[in-house]
Short mmCIF file of C-alpha atoms in Angstrom, two decimals:
data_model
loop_
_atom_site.label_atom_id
_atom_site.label_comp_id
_atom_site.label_asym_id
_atom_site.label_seq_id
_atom_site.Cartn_x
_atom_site.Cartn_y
_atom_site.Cartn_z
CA UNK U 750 -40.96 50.88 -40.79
CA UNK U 751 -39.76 51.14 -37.26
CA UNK U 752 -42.54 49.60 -36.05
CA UNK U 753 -42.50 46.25 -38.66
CA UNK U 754 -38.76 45.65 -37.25
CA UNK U 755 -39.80 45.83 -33.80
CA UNK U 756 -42.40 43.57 -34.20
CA UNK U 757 -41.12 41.16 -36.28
CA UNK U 758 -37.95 41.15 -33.84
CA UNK U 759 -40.84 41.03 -31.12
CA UNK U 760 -42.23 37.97 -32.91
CA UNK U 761 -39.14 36.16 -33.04
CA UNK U 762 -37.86 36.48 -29.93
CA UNK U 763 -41.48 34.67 -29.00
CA UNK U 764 -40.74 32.04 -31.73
CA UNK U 765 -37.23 31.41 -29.91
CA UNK U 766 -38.69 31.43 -25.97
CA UNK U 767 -41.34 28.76 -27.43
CA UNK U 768 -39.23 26.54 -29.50
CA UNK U 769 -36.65 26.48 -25.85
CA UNK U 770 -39.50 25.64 -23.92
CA UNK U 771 -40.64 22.94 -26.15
CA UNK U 772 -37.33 21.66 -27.00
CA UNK U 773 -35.06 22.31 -23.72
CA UNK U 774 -31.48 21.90 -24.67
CA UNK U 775 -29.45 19.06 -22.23
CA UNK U 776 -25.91 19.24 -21.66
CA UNK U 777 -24.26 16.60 -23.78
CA UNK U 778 -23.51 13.57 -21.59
CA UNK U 779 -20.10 12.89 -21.09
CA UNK U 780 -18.59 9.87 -22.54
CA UNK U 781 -18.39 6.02 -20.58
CA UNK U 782 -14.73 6.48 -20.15
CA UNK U 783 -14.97 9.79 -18.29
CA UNK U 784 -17.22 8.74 -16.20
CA UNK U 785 -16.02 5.72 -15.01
CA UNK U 786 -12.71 7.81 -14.14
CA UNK U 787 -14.78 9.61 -12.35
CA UNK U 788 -16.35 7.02 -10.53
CA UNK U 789 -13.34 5.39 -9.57
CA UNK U 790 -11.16 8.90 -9.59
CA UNK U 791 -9.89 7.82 -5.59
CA UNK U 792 -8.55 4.43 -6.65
CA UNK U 793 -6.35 5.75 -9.90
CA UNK U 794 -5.38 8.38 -7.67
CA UNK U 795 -4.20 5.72 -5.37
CA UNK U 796 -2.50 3.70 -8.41
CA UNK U 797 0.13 6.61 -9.12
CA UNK U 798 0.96 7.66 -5.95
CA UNK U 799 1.78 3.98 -5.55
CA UNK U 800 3.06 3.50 -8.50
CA UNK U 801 5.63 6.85 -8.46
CA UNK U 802 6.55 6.04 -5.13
CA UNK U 803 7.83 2.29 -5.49
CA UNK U 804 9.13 3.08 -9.14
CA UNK U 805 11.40 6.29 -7.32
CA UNK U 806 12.43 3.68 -4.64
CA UNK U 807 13.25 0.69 -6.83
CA UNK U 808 15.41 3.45 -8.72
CA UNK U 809 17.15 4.92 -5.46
CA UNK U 810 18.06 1.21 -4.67
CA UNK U 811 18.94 -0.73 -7.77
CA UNK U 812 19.72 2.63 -10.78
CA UNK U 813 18.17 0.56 -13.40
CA UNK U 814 15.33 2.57 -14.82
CA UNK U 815 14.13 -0.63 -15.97
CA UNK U 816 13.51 -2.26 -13.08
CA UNK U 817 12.36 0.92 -11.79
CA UNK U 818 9.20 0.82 -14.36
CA UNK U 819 8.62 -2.80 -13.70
CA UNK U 820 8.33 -2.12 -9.71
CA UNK U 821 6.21 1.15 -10.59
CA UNK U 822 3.71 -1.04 -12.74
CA UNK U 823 3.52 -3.74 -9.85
CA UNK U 824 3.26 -1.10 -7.00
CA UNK U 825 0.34 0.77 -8.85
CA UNK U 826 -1.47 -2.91 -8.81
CA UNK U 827 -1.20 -2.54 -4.60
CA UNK U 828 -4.22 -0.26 -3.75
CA UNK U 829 -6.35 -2.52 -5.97
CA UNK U 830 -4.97 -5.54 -4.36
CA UNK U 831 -5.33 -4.38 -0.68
CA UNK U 832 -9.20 -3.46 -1.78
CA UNK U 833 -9.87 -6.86 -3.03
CA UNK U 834 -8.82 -8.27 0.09
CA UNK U 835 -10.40 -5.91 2.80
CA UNK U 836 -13.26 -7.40 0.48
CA UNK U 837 -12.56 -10.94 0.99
CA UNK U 838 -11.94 -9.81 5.10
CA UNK U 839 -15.13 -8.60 5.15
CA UNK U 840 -17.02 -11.23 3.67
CA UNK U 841 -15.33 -13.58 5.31
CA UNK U 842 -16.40 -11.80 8.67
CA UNK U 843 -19.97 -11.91 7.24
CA UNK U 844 -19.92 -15.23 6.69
CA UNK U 845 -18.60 -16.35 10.09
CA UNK U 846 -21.46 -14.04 11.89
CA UNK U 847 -24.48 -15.65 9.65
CA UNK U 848 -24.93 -18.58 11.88
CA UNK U 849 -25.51 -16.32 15.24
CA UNK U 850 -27.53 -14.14 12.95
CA UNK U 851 -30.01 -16.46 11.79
CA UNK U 852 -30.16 -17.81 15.43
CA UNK U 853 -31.40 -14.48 16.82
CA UNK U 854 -34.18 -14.93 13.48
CA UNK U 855 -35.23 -17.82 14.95
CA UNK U 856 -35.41 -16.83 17.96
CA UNK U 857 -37.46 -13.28 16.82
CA UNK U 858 -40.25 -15.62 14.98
CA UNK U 859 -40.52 -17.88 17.73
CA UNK U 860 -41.12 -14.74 19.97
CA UNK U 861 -43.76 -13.59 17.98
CA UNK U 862 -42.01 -10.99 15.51
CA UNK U 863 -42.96 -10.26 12.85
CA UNK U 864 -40.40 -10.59 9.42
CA UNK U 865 -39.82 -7.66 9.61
CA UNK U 866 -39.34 -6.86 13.06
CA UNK U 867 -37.05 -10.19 13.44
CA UNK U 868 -34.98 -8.27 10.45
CA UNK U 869 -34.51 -4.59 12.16
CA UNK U 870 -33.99 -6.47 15.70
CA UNK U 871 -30.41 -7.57 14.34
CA UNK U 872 -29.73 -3.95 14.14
CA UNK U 873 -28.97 -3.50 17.69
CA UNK U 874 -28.55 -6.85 19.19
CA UNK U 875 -27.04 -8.86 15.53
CA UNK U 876 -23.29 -9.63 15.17
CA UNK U 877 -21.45 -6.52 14.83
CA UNK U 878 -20.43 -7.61 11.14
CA UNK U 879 -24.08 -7.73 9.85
CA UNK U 880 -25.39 -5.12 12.20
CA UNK U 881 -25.20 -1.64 10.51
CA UNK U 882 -26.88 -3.67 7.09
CA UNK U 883 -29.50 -4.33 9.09
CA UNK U 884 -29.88 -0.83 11.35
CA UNK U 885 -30.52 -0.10 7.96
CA UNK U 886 -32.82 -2.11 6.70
CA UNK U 887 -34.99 -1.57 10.25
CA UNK U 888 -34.74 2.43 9.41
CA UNK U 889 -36.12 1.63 5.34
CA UNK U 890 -38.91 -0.47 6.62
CA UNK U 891 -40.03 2.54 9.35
CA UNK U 892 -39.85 4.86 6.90
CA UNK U 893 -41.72 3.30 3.65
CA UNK U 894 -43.18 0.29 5.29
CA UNK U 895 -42.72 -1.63 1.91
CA UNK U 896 -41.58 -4.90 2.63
CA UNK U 897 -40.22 -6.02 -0.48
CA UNK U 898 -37.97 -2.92 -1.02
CA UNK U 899 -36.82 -2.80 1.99
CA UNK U 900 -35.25 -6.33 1.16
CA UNK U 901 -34.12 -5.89 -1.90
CA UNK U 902 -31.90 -2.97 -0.19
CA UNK U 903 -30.69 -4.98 2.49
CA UNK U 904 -29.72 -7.92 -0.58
CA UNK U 905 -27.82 -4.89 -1.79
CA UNK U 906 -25.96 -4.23 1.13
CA UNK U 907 -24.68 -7.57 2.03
CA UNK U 908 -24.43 -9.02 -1.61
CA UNK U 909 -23.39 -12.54 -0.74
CA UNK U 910 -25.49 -15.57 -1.52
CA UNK U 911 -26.25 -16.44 2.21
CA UNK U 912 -28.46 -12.91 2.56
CA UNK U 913 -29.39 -13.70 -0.95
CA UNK U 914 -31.43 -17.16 0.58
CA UNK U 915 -32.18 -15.62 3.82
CA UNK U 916 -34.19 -12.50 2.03
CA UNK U 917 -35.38 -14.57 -0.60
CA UNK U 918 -36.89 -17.09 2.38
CA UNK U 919 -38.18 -14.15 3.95
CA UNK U 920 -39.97 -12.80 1.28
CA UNK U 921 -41.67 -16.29 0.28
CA UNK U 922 -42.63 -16.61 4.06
CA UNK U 923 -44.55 -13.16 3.59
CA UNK U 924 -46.23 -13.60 0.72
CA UNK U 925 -47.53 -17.32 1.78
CA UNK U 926 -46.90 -17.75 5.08
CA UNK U 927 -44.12 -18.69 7.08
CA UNK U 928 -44.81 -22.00 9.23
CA UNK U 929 -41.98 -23.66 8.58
CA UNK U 930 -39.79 -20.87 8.30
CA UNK U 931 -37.59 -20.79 11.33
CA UNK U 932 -37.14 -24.37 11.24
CA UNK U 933 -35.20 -23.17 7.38
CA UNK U 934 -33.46 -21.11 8.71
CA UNK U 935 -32.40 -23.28 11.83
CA UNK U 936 -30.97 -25.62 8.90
CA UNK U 937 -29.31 -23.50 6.90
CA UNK U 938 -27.82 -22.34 10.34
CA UNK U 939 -26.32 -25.90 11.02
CA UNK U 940 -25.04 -26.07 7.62
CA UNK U 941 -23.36 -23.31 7.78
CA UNK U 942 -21.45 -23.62 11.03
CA UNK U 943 -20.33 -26.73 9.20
CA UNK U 944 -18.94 -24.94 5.96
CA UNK U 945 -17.39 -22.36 8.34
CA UNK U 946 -15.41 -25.18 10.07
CA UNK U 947 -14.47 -27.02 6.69
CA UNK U 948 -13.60 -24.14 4.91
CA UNK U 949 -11.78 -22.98 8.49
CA UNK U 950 -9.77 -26.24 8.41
CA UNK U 951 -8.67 -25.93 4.85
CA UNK U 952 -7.29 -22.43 5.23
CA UNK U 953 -5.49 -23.62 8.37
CA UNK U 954 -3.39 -26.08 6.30
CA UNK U 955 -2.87 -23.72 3.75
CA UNK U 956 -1.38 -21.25 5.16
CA UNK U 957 2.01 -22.76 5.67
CA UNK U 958 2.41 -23.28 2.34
CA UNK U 959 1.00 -19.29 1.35
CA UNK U 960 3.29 -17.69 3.65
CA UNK U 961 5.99 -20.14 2.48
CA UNK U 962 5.23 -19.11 -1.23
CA UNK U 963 5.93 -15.17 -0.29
CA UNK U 964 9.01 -15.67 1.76
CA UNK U 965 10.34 -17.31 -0.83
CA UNK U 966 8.79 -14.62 -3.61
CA UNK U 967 10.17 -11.86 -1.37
CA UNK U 968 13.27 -12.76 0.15
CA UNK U 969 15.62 -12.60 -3.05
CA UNK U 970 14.62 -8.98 -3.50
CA UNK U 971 15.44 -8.41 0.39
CA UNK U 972 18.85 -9.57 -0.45
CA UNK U 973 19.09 -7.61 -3.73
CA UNK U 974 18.48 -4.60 -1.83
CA UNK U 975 20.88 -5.03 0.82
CA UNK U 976 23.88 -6.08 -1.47
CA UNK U 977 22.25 -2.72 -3.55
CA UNK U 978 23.95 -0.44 -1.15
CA UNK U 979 27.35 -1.62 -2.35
CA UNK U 980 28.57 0.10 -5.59
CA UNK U 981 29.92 -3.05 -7.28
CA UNK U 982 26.76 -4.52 -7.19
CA UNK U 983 24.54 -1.37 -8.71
CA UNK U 984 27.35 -1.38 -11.74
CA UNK U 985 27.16 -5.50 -11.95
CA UNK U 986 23.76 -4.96 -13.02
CA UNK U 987 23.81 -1.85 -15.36
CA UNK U 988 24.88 -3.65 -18.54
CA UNK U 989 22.18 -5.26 -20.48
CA UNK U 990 22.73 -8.43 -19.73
CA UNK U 991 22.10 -7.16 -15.42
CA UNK U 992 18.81 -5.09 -16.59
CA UNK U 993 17.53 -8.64 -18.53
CA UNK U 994 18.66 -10.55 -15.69
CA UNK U 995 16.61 -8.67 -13.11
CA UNK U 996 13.84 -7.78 -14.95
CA UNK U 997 13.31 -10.81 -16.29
CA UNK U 998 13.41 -12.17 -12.74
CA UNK U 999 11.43 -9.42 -11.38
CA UNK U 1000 8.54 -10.64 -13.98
CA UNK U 1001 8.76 -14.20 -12.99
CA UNK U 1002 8.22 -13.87 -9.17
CA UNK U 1003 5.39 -11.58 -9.52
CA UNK U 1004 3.81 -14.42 -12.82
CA UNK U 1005 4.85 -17.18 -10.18
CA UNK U 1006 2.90 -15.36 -7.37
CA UNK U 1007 -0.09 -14.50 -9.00
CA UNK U 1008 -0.75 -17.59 -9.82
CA UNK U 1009 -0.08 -19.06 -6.57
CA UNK U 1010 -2.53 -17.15 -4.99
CA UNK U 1011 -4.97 -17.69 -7.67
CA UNK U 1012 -4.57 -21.53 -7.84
CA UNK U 1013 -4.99 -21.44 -4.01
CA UNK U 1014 -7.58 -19.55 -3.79
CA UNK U 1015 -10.78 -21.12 -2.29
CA UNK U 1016 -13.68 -21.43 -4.40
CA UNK U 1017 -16.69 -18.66 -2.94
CA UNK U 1018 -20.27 -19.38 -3.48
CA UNK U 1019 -22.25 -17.62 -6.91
CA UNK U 1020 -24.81 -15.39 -5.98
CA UNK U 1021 -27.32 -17.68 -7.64
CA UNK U 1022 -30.58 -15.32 -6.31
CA UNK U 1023 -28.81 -11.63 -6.61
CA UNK U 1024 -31.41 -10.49 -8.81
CA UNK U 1025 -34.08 -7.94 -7.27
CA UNK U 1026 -38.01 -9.12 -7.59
CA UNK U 1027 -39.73 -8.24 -10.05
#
């Protein structure tokens, strides 16, 4: 008897091992929205502290808790904001350093370089905007020697539509031949130094009008908070008719902003080629 319960316990505990091996049990994935919190765990971070901090200021100055939520809700908007334009500094760096860029191409090809040699030389010797893109490109290509994924990583890198024609162009002029390729890129060169210098010219006029546009947004609430530190003013504004007066201003400067700097805003360029080859 003893020994039909051993075995049989024997025989299942085989049954078991085999069935795990067969069938190896995952750890349920978690769901989109924790992940993406995850991902992006530094900037909400960012939000409340932002968000606490100008919401416990507005209070300290104005003691209308109402106001105090709507400041919170616009301060928590200020990481994201200052994000999106370190972005637009960026690219706008890139796009000012393309022209030199593609003149040291041309003058790699013309050397004698190979594509992708003319690529990892503007690694040390490229504008310092594009350079550590392409440091890394030249240390992808040394270490795989694949050509075409090698530039699909440096497309990723820069993602703007002037590396998207420049890689693109490069990969055409390795798989049939590049005569006439420095000449293209010469071009596109010119063209650009002209579109720098348009698009230079425009932001030059616009700027009085921008800066004008947040003096004007700001300087109310400058005021506000320097007639704040006088009691009658805090109790002027603690009736209903106060907290509907401010926050309904409150919500009309930031509405009137936004939309100045979004109806100002220059056009950029679609990344018409971002897709990687196939």
């Amino acid at each position: 008897m003893m020994g039909l319960v051993i075995g049989t316990l024997f025989g299942v505990g085989i049954l078991t091992c085999a069935t795990a091996l067969r069938n190896p049990s995952r750890p349920p994935s978690p769901p989109r929205w924790m992940r993406a919190v995850h991902a992006n765990r530094r900037q909400i971070a960012l939000t409340t502290i932002a968000g606490c901090l100008g919401g416990i200021i507005a209070y300290a100055l104005i003691r209308n808790a109402f106001l105090a939520l709507c400041v919170a809700a616009t301060s928590g908007l200020l990481p994201r904001i200052l994000t999106q334009t370190r972005a637009r500094k960026a690219r706008a760096e890139r796009a000012a350093a393309w022209p030199d860029a593609l003149d040291d191409m041309v003058s790699a090809l013309r050397a004698g370089l190979g594509i992708g040699e003319a690529l990892s030389s503007l690694g040390s010797r490229g504008p310092s905007a594009l350079r550590p893109a392409f440091a890394q490109f030249g240390e992808q290509i040394q270490a795989t020697g694949n050509l075409e994924h090698s530039l699909d990583g440096l497309k990723e890198r820069l993602g703007d539509p002037v590396a998207d024609r420049v890689v693109e162009a490069m990969r055409l002029a390795s798989a049939l031949g590049g005569y006439d390729l420095a000449n293209v890129l010469q071009a596109l060169a010119r063209n650009l130094r002209a579109e720098n210098r348009d698009r230079g010219e425009l932001i030059a006029r616009q700027s009085w009008a921008v800066n004008g546009a947040r003096v004007a947004a700001v300087a109310p609430w400058v005021v506000l908070a320097l007639l704040a530190s006088r009691p009658g003013t805090v109790e002027a504004f603690a009736n209903p008719t106060g907290t509907a007066i401010l926050v309904g201003g409150f919500l009309t400067t930031v509405v009137a902003y936004a939309l100045m700097v979004r109806l100002g805003r220059l056009p950029e360029e679609p990344r018409v080629l971002a897709g990687r080859a196939e």
